[in-house]
Coordinates of C-alpha atoms and ligand atoms in Angstrom, one line a residue:
M1 CA -69.2 148.9 -18.0
K2 CA -67.8 147.9 -15.2
K3 CA -70.5 147.9 -12.1
N4 CA -69.5 149.4 -9.2
Y5 CA -69.9 146.6 -5.9
G6 CA -68.4 149.1 -3.4
K7 CA -65.0 148.7 -2.5
G8 CA -63.3 147.3 0.8
D9 CA -60.7 149.0 3.0
V10 CA -56.9 147.9 1.6
S11 CA -54.9 150.4 3.2
W12 CA -53.8 147.9 6.1
F13 CA -53.3 145.7 3.6
Q14 CA -51.0 147.3 1.2
D15 CA -48.7 147.8 4.7
A16 CA -48.7 144.5 5.5
R17 CA -47.3 142.9 2.7
F18 CA -46.7 139.4 4.5
G19 CA -49.7 137.0 5.9
M20 CA -50.0 133.4 6.5
F21 CA -52.1 131.3 4.7
I22 CA -53.7 128.1 6.4
H23 CA -55.3 125.2 4.8
W24 CA -56.2 122.6 7.0
G25 CA -59.6 119.9 6.5
L26 CA -59.8 116.3 6.1
Y27 CA -57.1 116.0 3.6
A28 CA -54.8 116.1 6.2
L29 CA -54.9 112.8 6.8
P30 CA -54.1 111.2 3.9
A31 CA -51.5 113.8 4.1
R32 CA -50.7 113.5 -0.1
H33 CA -52.8 116.4 -1.4
E34 CA -55.5 118.4 -0.3
W35 CA -57.0 117.9 -3.8
I36 CA -57.1 113.4 -2.9
K37 CA -60.8 113.2 -3.5
Y38 CA -60.5 114.2 -6.8
Y39 CA -57.1 112.8 -8.3
E40 CA -58.1 109.3 -6.6
K41 CA -62.1 109.6 -7.4
I42 CA -62.7 108.8 -3.6
S43 CA -65.9 108.0 -2.9
D44 CA -67.8 110.1 -0.1
A45 CA -67.8 106.6 1.7
D46 CA -64.5 106.3 1.2
Y47 CA -63.5 109.5 2.5
Q48 CA -65.4 108.6 5.4
K49 CA -62.4 107.0 6.6
Y50 CA -60.9 110.6 7.4
F51 CA -64.1 112.3 8.8
D52 CA -64.0 109.3 11.8
H53 CA -60.1 110.1 12.4
F54 CA -60.1 113.4 12.6
N55 CA -58.3 114.6 16.3
P56 CA -55.9 116.8 16.0
D57 CA -55.1 115.7 19.6
M58 CA -52.3 118.3 19.6
F59 CA -54.1 121.2 18.1
N60 CA -53.5 124.9 19.3
P61 CA -53.7 127.4 17.7
K62 CA -52.3 130.2 20.0
E63 CA -49.3 128.1 18.7
W64 CA -50.2 128.7 15.2
A65 CA -51.0 132.7 15.6
K66 CA -47.7 133.0 17.6
A67 CA -45.0 131.9 14.6
A68 CA -47.0 133.6 12.2
R69 CA -46.3 136.6 14.2
E70 CA -42.7 136.0 14.7
A71 CA -42.3 135.2 11.5
G72 CA -43.6 139.5 10.8
M73 CA -47.0 137.9 9.2
K74 CA -49.2 140.8 9.4
Y75 CA -52.7 138.8 8.6
F76 CA -54.3 135.6 7.9
V77 CA -56.1 133.8 5.9
I78 CA -57.9 129.6 6.9
T79 CA -59.8 127.5 4.8
A80 CA -62.7 127.4 6.6
K81 CA -64.2 125.3 3.8
H82 CA -61.8 123.6 0.9
H83 CA -63.4 122.1 -1.9
E84 CA -63.9 118.8 0.3
G85 CA -66.5 120.4 2.3
F86 CA -65.5 119.7 5.6
C87 CA -66.5 122.7 7.3
L88 CA -63.9 123.9 10.3
W89 CA -67.1 125.5 12.1
D90 CA -70.2 124.8 13.5
T91 CA -72.3 125.6 10.6
K92 CA -75.9 125.0 10.9
Y93 CA -76.3 124.5 7.3
T94 CA -74.8 120.7 7.5
D95 CA -73.9 117.7 9.6
Y96 CA -70.5 117.5 7.5
K97 CA -68.4 119.4 10.4
I98 CA -66.6 119.4 12.8
T99 CA -68.5 119.7 15.9
N100 CA -69.6 116.5 14.8
T101 CA -66.1 115.0 14.1
Q102 CA -64.8 113.0 17.8
F103 CA -63.2 116.3 18.4
K104 CA -66.0 118.6 18.9
R105 CA -64.0 122.0 19.2
D106 CA -65.0 124.7 16.4
A107 CA -61.6 125.4 15.4
L108 CA -62.3 128.3 13.1
R109 CA -63.7 130.6 16.4
E110 CA -60.3 129.4 17.6
I111 CA -57.9 130.1 15.3
V112 CA -60.0 133.3 15.5
D113 CA -59.3 134.3 18.5
A114 CA -56.0 132.9 18.2
F115 CA -54.7 135.1 15.8
R116 CA -56.7 138.3 16.3
E117 CA -55.0 138.2 20.4
E118 CA -51.4 138.2 18.2
G119 CA -52.6 141.4 16.9
L120 CA -53.1 140.2 12.9
H121 CA -56.0 140.8 10.2
V122 CA -58.3 137.7 9.7
G123 CA -58.5 136.5 6.1
L124 CA -61.0 133.4 5.6
Y125 CA -60.6 131.4 2.7
Y126 CA -64.1 129.7 1.6
S127 CA -64.6 127.5 -1.7
L128 CA -66.7 127.3 -4.3
I129 CA -66.1 124.2 -5.3
D130 CA -67.6 121.4 -3.0
W131 CA -67.4 118.1 -3.7
H132 CA -69.9 117.2 -0.8
H133 CA -72.7 119.5 -1.0
P134 CA -75.9 117.0 -2.9
E135 CA -76.6 120.4 -4.7
F136 CA -72.9 121.3 -6.3
E137 CA -73.4 120.4 -9.9
A138 CA -70.8 117.7 -10.7
D139 CA -68.5 119.3 -13.4
M140 CA -64.7 118.3 -14.5
A141 CA -63.7 119.5 -11.5
H142 CA -65.4 117.2 -9.3
P143 CA -64.1 113.8 -8.3
W144 CA -67.5 111.9 -10.7
N145 CA -66.9 113.9 -13.9
H146 CA -70.5 114.6 -15.6
E147 CA -71.7 112.8 -17.4
E148 CA -71.2 109.7 -14.2
I149 CA -73.6 111.7 -12.8
K150 CA -76.1 112.0 -15.7
K151 CA -76.1 108.4 -16.1
S152 CA -76.7 108.2 -13.0
G153 CA -79.7 110.0 -12.4
V154 CA -79.0 112.3 -9.4
K155 CA -80.3 115.8 -10.4
R156 CA -78.4 118.2 -9.1
D157 CA -80.1 121.8 -7.9
Q158 CA -76.7 124.1 -7.9
K159 CA -79.4 127.6 -7.1
K160 CA -80.3 125.4 -3.4
Y161 CA -76.4 125.1 -3.6
N162 CA -75.9 128.8 -4.2
Q163 CA -78.0 129.5 -1.3
Y164 CA -76.1 126.5 1.4
M165 CA -72.8 129.5 -0.2
R166 CA -75.0 132.6 0.4
N167 CA -76.0 130.7 4.4
Q168 CA -73.4 130.2 5.1
V169 CA -70.9 133.2 4.2
E170 CA -73.4 135.3 5.8
E171 CA -72.7 133.0 9.0
L172 CA -69.1 133.9 8.9
L173 CA -69.4 137.3 8.8
T174 CA -72.1 137.7 11.0
Q175 CA -70.4 135.2 13.8
F176 CA -67.2 136.1 13.8
G177 CA -66.6 139.6 13.8
K178 CA -64.7 141.9 12.0
I179 CA -63.6 140.0 9.1
D180 CA -60.9 141.9 6.9
I181 CA -60.5 139.4 4.2
I182 CA -63.0 136.6 2.3
W183 CA -60.9 134.9 -0.3
F184 CA -63.0 132.7 -2.7
D185 CA -61.6 129.7 -4.8
F186 CA -62.4 129.7 -7.5
S187 CA -64.1 130.0 -10.8
Y188 CA -63.3 128.0 -14.0
P189 CA -66.0 129.9 -17.0
Q190 CA -65.2 127.9 -19.5
H191 CA -65.5 125.1 -17.5
G192 CA -69.6 125.7 -16.7
K193 CA -69.0 128.0 -13.4
G194 CA -68.7 131.2 -13.4
H195 CA -70.7 134.4 -12.2
K196 CA -73.5 133.2 -13.1
E197 CA -73.8 129.6 -12.1
W198 CA -72.3 131.0 -8.6
E199 CA -74.6 133.9 -8.3
S200 CA -71.7 135.8 -7.6
E201 CA -73.6 139.2 -7.7
K202 CA -75.9 138.1 -4.6
L203 CA -73.0 136.7 -2.7
V204 CA -71.0 140.2 -3.5
K205 CA -74.4 142.4 -2.1
L206 CA -74.7 140.5 1.2
I207 CA -71.4 140.9 2.0
R208 CA -70.8 144.5 1.0
K209 CA -74.1 144.9 3.1
L210 CA -72.8 142.8 5.9
Q211 CA -68.9 143.8 6.2
P212 CA -68.5 147.0 3.4
H213 CA -65.2 147.6 4.5
I214 CA -63.8 143.6 4.0
L215 CA -61.2 142.9 1.0
I216 CA -62.7 140.2 -1.5
D217 CA -60.1 138.5 -3.8
N218 CA -60.8 138.2 -7.5
R219 CA -62.0 134.3 -7.9
L220 CA -65.7 135.1 -8.2
D221 CA -65.4 136.2 -11.6
L222 CA -67.3 138.7 -11.2
E223 CA -66.0 141.8 -12.8
G224 CA -65.5 144.8 -10.6
A225 CA -66.3 143.0 -7.6
E226 CA -63.0 142.2 -6.7
D227 CA -60.4 144.1 -4.3
F228 CA -57.1 142.6 -5.6
V229 CA -55.9 139.8 -7.2
S230 CA -54.8 136.7 -6.3
P231 CA -51.9 134.7 -9.2
E232 CA -50.8 131.8 -7.8
Q233 CA -47.5 130.1 -7.7
Y234 CA -45.4 132.5 -9.5
V235 CA -44.1 136.3 -9.7
P236 CA -45.3 138.0 -11.8
V237 CA -42.5 140.1 -13.7
D238 CA -43.4 143.9 -13.3
G239 CA -46.6 142.8 -10.8
M240 CA -50.1 142.9 -11.6
R241 CA -51.6 146.0 -14.3
D242 CA -54.6 146.1 -15.7
E243 CA -54.8 147.4 -19.2
K244 CA -53.3 150.6 -19.2
G245 CA -50.5 149.5 -17.4
N246 CA -51.1 150.6 -13.7
L247 CA -50.0 148.7 -10.6
L248 CA -53.0 147.2 -9.6
V249 CA -53.4 145.3 -5.5
W250 CA -52.3 142.0 -5.9
E251 CA -51.3 139.6 -3.2
G252 CA -49.4 135.7 -4.6
C253 CA -50.1 133.2 -2.9
Q254 CA -47.1 130.7 -2.6
T255 CA -46.4 127.5 -0.7
F256 CA -43.5 126.0 1.3
S257 CA -43.5 122.9 -1.3
G258 CA -45.7 121.7 -3.8
A259 CA -49.2 121.1 -1.9
W260 CA -51.3 123.6 0.0
G261 CA -52.4 121.3 2.1
Y262 CA -50.1 119.1 4.4
H263 CA -48.4 116.5 2.0
R264 CA -46.0 114.3 4.1
D265 CA -44.1 113.0 1.4
E266 CA -43.6 115.9 -0.9
N267 CA -40.3 116.9 -1.3
T268 CA -39.6 119.8 -2.9
W269 CA -39.2 122.6 0.0
K270 CA -37.7 126.3 -0.7
S271 CA -34.8 126.8 0.6
N272 CA -35.3 130.1 3.6
K273 CA -33.4 132.6 0.9
M274 CA -35.3 131.4 -1.5
L275 CA -38.6 132.2 0.3
I276 CA -37.0 135.5 2.2
E277 CA -36.3 136.5 -1.6
M278 CA -39.4 135.3 -2.5
L279 CA -41.2 138.0 -0.2
I280 CA -39.1 141.0 -1.2
N281 CA -40.2 139.8 -4.9
H282 CA -43.0 140.7 -4.3
V283 CA -42.7 143.6 -2.4
C284 CA -40.2 145.4 -5.2
K285 CA -43.6 144.7 -7.3
G286 CA -45.5 146.4 -5.4
G287 CA -47.6 142.8 -4.0
N288 CA -48.1 141.0 -0.8
L289 CA -47.1 137.2 -0.5
L290 CA -49.6 135.0 1.5
L291 CA -47.1 131.8 2.4
N292 CA -48.5 129.1 2.8
V293 CA -48.6 126.1 5.5
G294 CA -50.4 123.3 5.9
P295 CA -50.8 122.1 9.8
T296 CA -50.9 118.0 10.1
A297 CA -53.3 115.9 11.0
R298 CA -52.1 115.9 14.9
G299 CA -53.0 119.9 14.9
V300 CA -49.3 121.0 15.1
L301 CA -47.4 122.9 11.6
D302 CA -45.1 121.1 10.0
C303 CA -41.8 121.3 11.5
R304 CA -40.2 121.4 8.2
A305 CA -42.3 125.2 8.4
I306 CA -41.4 126.0 11.2
D307 CA -37.6 126.1 10.0
R308 CA -38.6 128.3 7.8
L309 CA -41.2 130.1 9.5
Q310 CA -38.5 130.8 12.4
A311 CA -35.4 131.9 9.4
I312 CA -38.0 134.4 7.8
G313 CA -38.7 135.9 10.9
A314 CA -35.1 136.4 11.8
W315 CA -34.3 138.4 8.7
M316 CA -38.1 140.1 8.9
K317 CA -36.3 141.2 12.9
F318 CA -33.6 143.1 10.9
H319 CA -35.4 144.0 7.7
N320 CA -39.0 144.6 8.3
R321 CA -38.7 148.3 8.0
A322 CA -37.8 147.0 4.1
I323 CA -41.0 145.1 3.6
Y324 CA -43.8 146.9 5.9
G325 CA -45.3 149.8 4.1
C326 CA -42.9 150.0 0.6
T327 CA -43.9 148.8 -2.3
I328 CA -42.3 149.1 -5.9
A329 CA -39.5 151.7 -6.2
P330 CA -40.7 155.3 -8.5
E331 CA -39.9 154.4 -12.5
N332 CA -36.8 156.0 -12.8
M333 CA -34.9 154.0 -9.9
V334 CA -33.2 150.8 -11.6
P335 CA -32.1 148.5 -9.8
P336 CA -28.4 147.2 -10.4
E337 CA -28.0 143.3 -11.3
D338 CA -29.0 140.6 -8.5
C339 CA -30.4 143.6 -6.3
R340 CA -34.1 144.3 -6.3
Y341 CA -35.6 147.7 -4.8
T342 CA -38.6 148.7 -2.4
Y343 CA -39.2 151.8 -1.4
N344 CA -41.5 153.5 1.7
P345 CA -42.4 156.2 -0.2
E346 CA -44.1 157.9 3.7
T347 CA -40.0 158.1 4.6
K348 CA -38.6 158.7 1.3
R349 CA -35.9 155.5 1.7
L350 CA -35.2 153.4 -0.7
Y351 CA -33.8 149.6 0.1
V352 CA -31.1 148.0 -2.1
H353 CA -32.4 144.0 -1.6
I354 CA -28.5 142.1 -2.4
F355 CA -29.3 138.4 -3.0
A356 CA -25.4 138.2 -4.4
W357 CA -23.5 140.0 -2.4
P358 CA -20.5 141.8 -5.1
F359 CA -17.3 142.7 -4.1
K360 CA -16.0 145.7 -2.6
A361 CA -18.4 148.6 -4.8
L362 CA -22.1 148.4 -5.4
H363 CA -23.3 151.4 -8.9
L364 CA -26.2 152.1 -8.9
P365 CA -27.4 153.8 -12.1
G366 CA -28.8 156.7 -12.2
M367 CA -28.1 157.6 -8.7
A368 CA -25.8 160.1 -8.1
G369 CA -26.8 163.1 -6.0
K370 CA -30.2 161.6 -4.9
V371 CA -29.4 160.5 -1.8
K372 CA -28.0 161.9 2.2
Y373 CA -27.3 158.6 4.0
A374 CA -27.2 155.0 3.0
Q375 CA -26.5 152.5 6.1
L376 CA -26.4 149.0 6.8
L377 CA -29.4 147.8 7.6
N378 CA -28.6 145.0 10.3
D379 CA -26.5 146.7 12.4
A380 CA -27.1 150.6 10.8
S381 CA -23.4 150.7 10.2
E382 CA -22.8 153.6 8.0
I383 CA -21.8 153.0 4.3
K384 CA -19.8 155.2 2.9
M385 CA -21.0 156.4 -1.1
R386 CA -19.1 158.6 -4.1
D387 CA -20.5 160.0 -6.8
E388 CA -19.2 157.8 -10.3
K389 CA -18.0 159.7 -13.1
A390 CA -15.2 158.0 -14.0
D391 CA -13.3 155.3 -11.9
I392 CA -10.5 153.0 -12.8
H393 CA -11.0 151.3 -10.2
A394 CA -15.1 150.6 -10.4
G395 CA -14.6 149.6 -13.9
L396 CA -17.0 153.0 -14.9
N397 CA -15.9 155.1 -17.9
A398 CA -17.1 158.8 -19.0
K399 CA -18.8 157.5 -21.1
S400 CA -21.1 155.6 -18.6
P401 CA -24.6 156.6 -20.0
Q402 CA -26.1 157.9 -15.8
R403 CA -24.0 159.5 -13.3
A404 CA -24.0 155.8 -10.5
L405 CA -23.8 156.3 -7.0
T406 CA -21.2 153.8 -5.5
L407 CA -21.7 152.0 -3.0
E408 CA -18.0 151.0 -0.6
L409 CA -19.5 146.7 1.1
P410 CA -17.1 145.3 3.2
T411 CA -15.6 142.7 1.4
V412 CA -17.5 139.8 3.9
Q413 CA -21.3 139.6 3.4
P414 CA -22.8 140.4 6.5
N415 CA -24.1 137.1 7.8
V416 CA -28.0 137.8 7.4
E417 CA -29.8 136.0 4.6
V418 CA -30.5 138.7 2.3
P419 CA -28.3 141.6 3.6
V420 CA -30.6 145.7 2.5
I421 CA -29.0 148.6 2.4
E422 CA -31.5 151.2 3.3
L423 CA -30.8 154.9 1.7
F424 CA -32.0 158.3 2.9
L425 CA -33.4 160.4 -0.4
K426 CA -32.7 163.4 -0.7
Ligands
GLC501 C1 -55.8 126.5 -5.5 C2 -55.4 124.8 -5.2 C3 -56.6 124.9 -4.6 C4 -55.7 126.0 -3.4 C5 -55.4 127.3 -4.1 C6 -54.8 128.5 -3.2 O1 -57.1 126.7 -6.6 O2 -56.7 123.9 -6.1 O3 -56.2 124.1 -3.7 O4 -56.5 126.1 -2.4 O5 -55.0 127.2 -5.0 O6 -55.4 129.4 -4.0

């Protein structure tokens, strides 16, 4: 039996559909992956140089917030603390925090204020894993493996670490105003870090007491406590569903390139078209997209990210109503090849996203008689329609199983990355 831990408010979240993930910490300095301390087995003493040199002189979160809003994002989630343990706010529970670097400023506070000012909902990421805290019980996800720590004779008390987490979460949920999402990362019960080890239940009760409306992700390994599930680095083929096949609330988190933190030499950046299609691929399966940026150690967004955010924004400017408030299409509506459907149940409009522009005609199976009016979304120009039973020019014949609605397309694709046709259903 699933326990009832209360539920957060998903209404705004499912309307919003598109958010910005921000991974920022000391790992921006080595600039070769946020897991660098782990991958290169760097000791605390050697990692200290990044703390000592942390001084993002160009930090201006208003620019980040503006870039997010202009890309069409409606919320953001920032790493208040990532696995390295470094805290972006002026916490009283550790010295390992931004206000003790030469930079001195409470970046988290400035970031939250800036994004709120741009009208975005606020989300905080908090790492369960901590490679710096002396009481975090070391395991296979630690730069020093368990055996080494055991041999060194250092005793660690995970309970103390759990109390530290609760104290910090309490700070985060009492000192920064209304927080819309708390995003924990991550559990691995098969290797000794699950809800029991984290004392997830206590954490969730505390969270619900402090901010009952808040959304909690599904990485605390506590069944029934999550408001949404969080597939990462892939798009689920049919959305995320429960055992009975019901659609869950879900948010895919994705990177522009292979890493989350700023990674200078990682060059597998996705193209603008791929990213826009990725957004559509989330929404057409009933999900959200949380798209990640890793600001540099100067405190600015990577120019490769800025270019892409601007391209997404240019598309969103004309197509956002095919995203906001939209979800999976009614079950009997199956898009033709190279197309995706998103659907707004309130306005009863169906959006046909065309990933590969066809020649002259687009046949929508089973849609004959169901559409009042059709237009290209980018310029609201009419798209003529005809009901297709049998038409040699369309290549359909009388044996076609379902009656198609044929859209008459201009020969040349409109000058947008992914054209969308808006259908007003009867
Ligand atoms: C993975 C990575 C972590 C990143 C997270 C985002 O868990 O380990 O670095 O923060 O994905 O979902």
